[in-house]
Amino acid sequence: MAEQPMHFRSLEEASHSIFDLLSDFVGINTFFIAKNDGYQVDILEVLNKDYTLLESGFQIEFQQSY
């Protein structure tokens, strides 16, 4: 039987599903989705497992993000 494609109503809903799946396989604390326009980096969604490293809504200038 073929799997049905997943449908999400929002980026937030999709990111939580992806983060849950990844966290089962990858042993890291923080997963995030960010938007980078070359001038600014906007953190859109974050999953911190054991401790808070980053929070949704964080913004930083692109040149300072390295």
XYZ file of N, CA and C in Angstrom:
198
model
N 0.833 -1.169 0.000
C 0.000 0.000 0.000
C 0.889 1.248 0.000
N 0.615 2.189 -0.890
C 1.404 3.418 -1.001
C 1.026 4.382 0.116
N 2.028 5.101 0.611
C 1.770 6.096 1.644
C 1.104 7.315 1.033
N 0.187 7.903 1.778
C -0.474 9.123 1.339
C 0.473 10.301 1.563
N 0.490 11.270 0.631
C 1.336 12.449 0.846
C 0.829 13.241 2.050
N 1.768 13.875 2.742
C 1.403 14.671 3.911
C 1.002 16.066 3.452
N -0.033 16.599 4.056
C -0.493 17.953 3.757
C -0.520 18.740 5.061
N -0.022 19.957 5.004
C 0.042 20.800 6.188
C -0.664 22.114 5.906
N -1.242 22.685 6.945
C -1.960 23.950 6.811
C -1.062 25.167 6.996
N 0.144 24.952 7.534
C 1.032 26.087 7.783
C 2.479 25.612 7.830
N 3.391 26.566 7.700
C 4.815 26.262 7.850
C 5.091 25.760 9.261
N 4.432 26.338 10.236
C 4.624 25.919 11.629
C 4.237 24.451 11.810
N 3.096 24.058 11.273
C 2.645 22.667 11.383
C 3.614 21.719 10.677
N 4.063 22.090 9.491
C 5.005 21.251 8.739
C 6.339 21.144 9.466
N 6.829 22.262 9.989
C 8.134 22.239 10.660
C 8.099 21.367 11.908
N 7.013 21.407 12.664
C 6.925 20.565 13.859
C 6.939 19.088 13.485
N 6.268 18.740 12.403
C 6.267 17.347 11.948
C 7.669 16.918 11.518
N 8.344 17.776 10.778
C 9.707 17.481 10.315
C 10.665 17.393 11.498
N 10.563 18.338 12.441
C 11.436 18.324 13.612
C 11.238 17.049 14.430
N 9.992 16.642 14.617
C 9.721 15.409 15.370
C 10.366 14.211 14.697
N 10.261 14.134 13.389
C 10.855 13.031 12.637
C 12.379 13.064 12.740
N 12.982 14.225 12.506
C 14.440 14.347 12.565
C 14.990 14.052 13.958
N 14.283 14.491 14.979
C 14.801 14.312 16.337
C 14.894 12.840 16.729
N 14.133 11.983 16.057
C 14.237 10.545 16.314
C 15.506 9.937 15.725
N 16.087 10.586 14.727
C 17.220 10.014 14.000
C 18.535 10.761 14.192
N 18.470 12.034 14.533
C 19.668 12.865 14.617
C 19.854 13.308 16.068
N 21.018 13.048 16.627
C 21.273 13.356 18.028
C 21.782 14.758 18.265
N 20.987 15.762 17.923
C 21.385 17.138 18.202
C 20.288 17.836 18.996
N 20.636 18.925 19.642
C 19.709 19.640 20.512
C 18.747 20.542 19.750
N 19.229 21.277 18.757
C 18.432 22.344 18.162
C 18.259 22.173 16.660
N 17.002 22.216 16.234
C 16.640 22.261 14.819
C 15.947 23.600 14.590
N 16.200 24.233 13.435
C 15.484 25.481 13.166
C 15.303 25.696 11.674
N 14.306 26.516 11.349
C 14.062 26.969 9.981
C 14.229 28.474 10.001
N 15.062 28.975 9.090
C 15.353 30.402 9.051
C 15.137 30.948 7.650
N 14.863 32.234 7.585
C 14.753 32.960 6.324
C 15.941 33.910 6.248
N 16.653 33.876 5.126
C 17.846 34.694 4.942
C 17.684 35.460 3.638
N 17.615 36.784 3.711
C 17.467 37.593 2.501
C 18.777 38.259 2.081
N 19.889 37.845 2.689
C 21.183 38.431 2.373
C 21.516 39.639 3.228
N 20.518 40.166 3.934
C 20.718 41.313 4.814
C 20.408 40.960 6.269
N 19.407 40.108 6.434
C 18.961 39.746 7.774
C 18.582 38.271 7.797
N 18.811 37.634 8.949
C 18.401 36.248 9.161
C 17.265 36.265 10.184
N 16.137 35.678 9.814
C 14.973 35.577 10.691
C 14.754 34.110 11.038
N 14.746 33.786 12.310
C 14.488 32.422 12.762
C 12.972 32.254 12.852
N 12.437 31.363 12.018
C 10.992 31.201 11.925
C 10.442 30.174 12.904
N 11.057 29.012 12.970
C 10.598 27.933 13.849
C 11.800 27.232 14.471
N 11.676 26.826 15.725
C 12.784 26.200 16.454
C 12.264 25.036 17.296
N 13.074 23.985 17.365
C 12.857 22.911 18.339
C 14.155 22.742 19.110
N 14.127 23.028 20.407
C 15.244 22.779 21.323
C 14.856 21.579 22.171
N 15.688 20.540 22.176
C 15.322 19.315 22.896
C 15.640 19.380 24.384
N 16.892 19.585 24.753
C 17.304 19.510 26.155
C 17.478 20.875 26.815
N 17.873 21.859 26.058
C 18.057 23.201 26.601
C 17.821 24.210 25.482
N 17.466 25.431 25.858
C 17.151 26.468 24.874
C 18.429 27.117 24.374
N 18.654 26.968 23.088
C 19.802 27.576 22.433
C 19.356 28.740 21.548
N 18.161 28.624 20.997
C 17.649 29.586 20.029
C 16.142 29.640 20.181
N 15.536 30.808 19.891
C 14.088 30.943 20.001
C 13.499 31.458 18.699
N 12.280 31.030 18.404
C 11.559 31.534 17.240
C 11.422 33.045 17.364
N 11.538 33.742 16.251
C 11.427 35.192 16.250
C 12.759 35.912 16.358
N 13.842 35.189 16.674
C 15.165 35.809 16.772
C 15.569 36.356 15.408
N 16.150 37.558 15.396
C 16.641 38.185 14.168
C 18.062 38.681 14.396
N 18.854 38.601 13.327
C 20.226 39.098 13.383
C 20.631 39.526 11.977
N 21.507 40.518 11.895
C 22.019 40.918 10.589
C 22.807 39.764 9.989
N 22.667 39.583 8.687
C 23.301 38.466 7.998
C 24.805 38.422 8.256
N 25.493 39.550 8.170
C 26.943 39.586 8.340
C 27.371 39.193 9.753
N 26.503 39.342 10.729
C 26.821 38.985 12.113
C 26.423 37.554 12.456
N 25.842 36.835 11.505
C 25.295 35.511 11.804
C 26.314 34.386 11.701
N 27.553 34.697 11.386
C 28.557 33.643 11.247
C 29.262 33.372 12.540
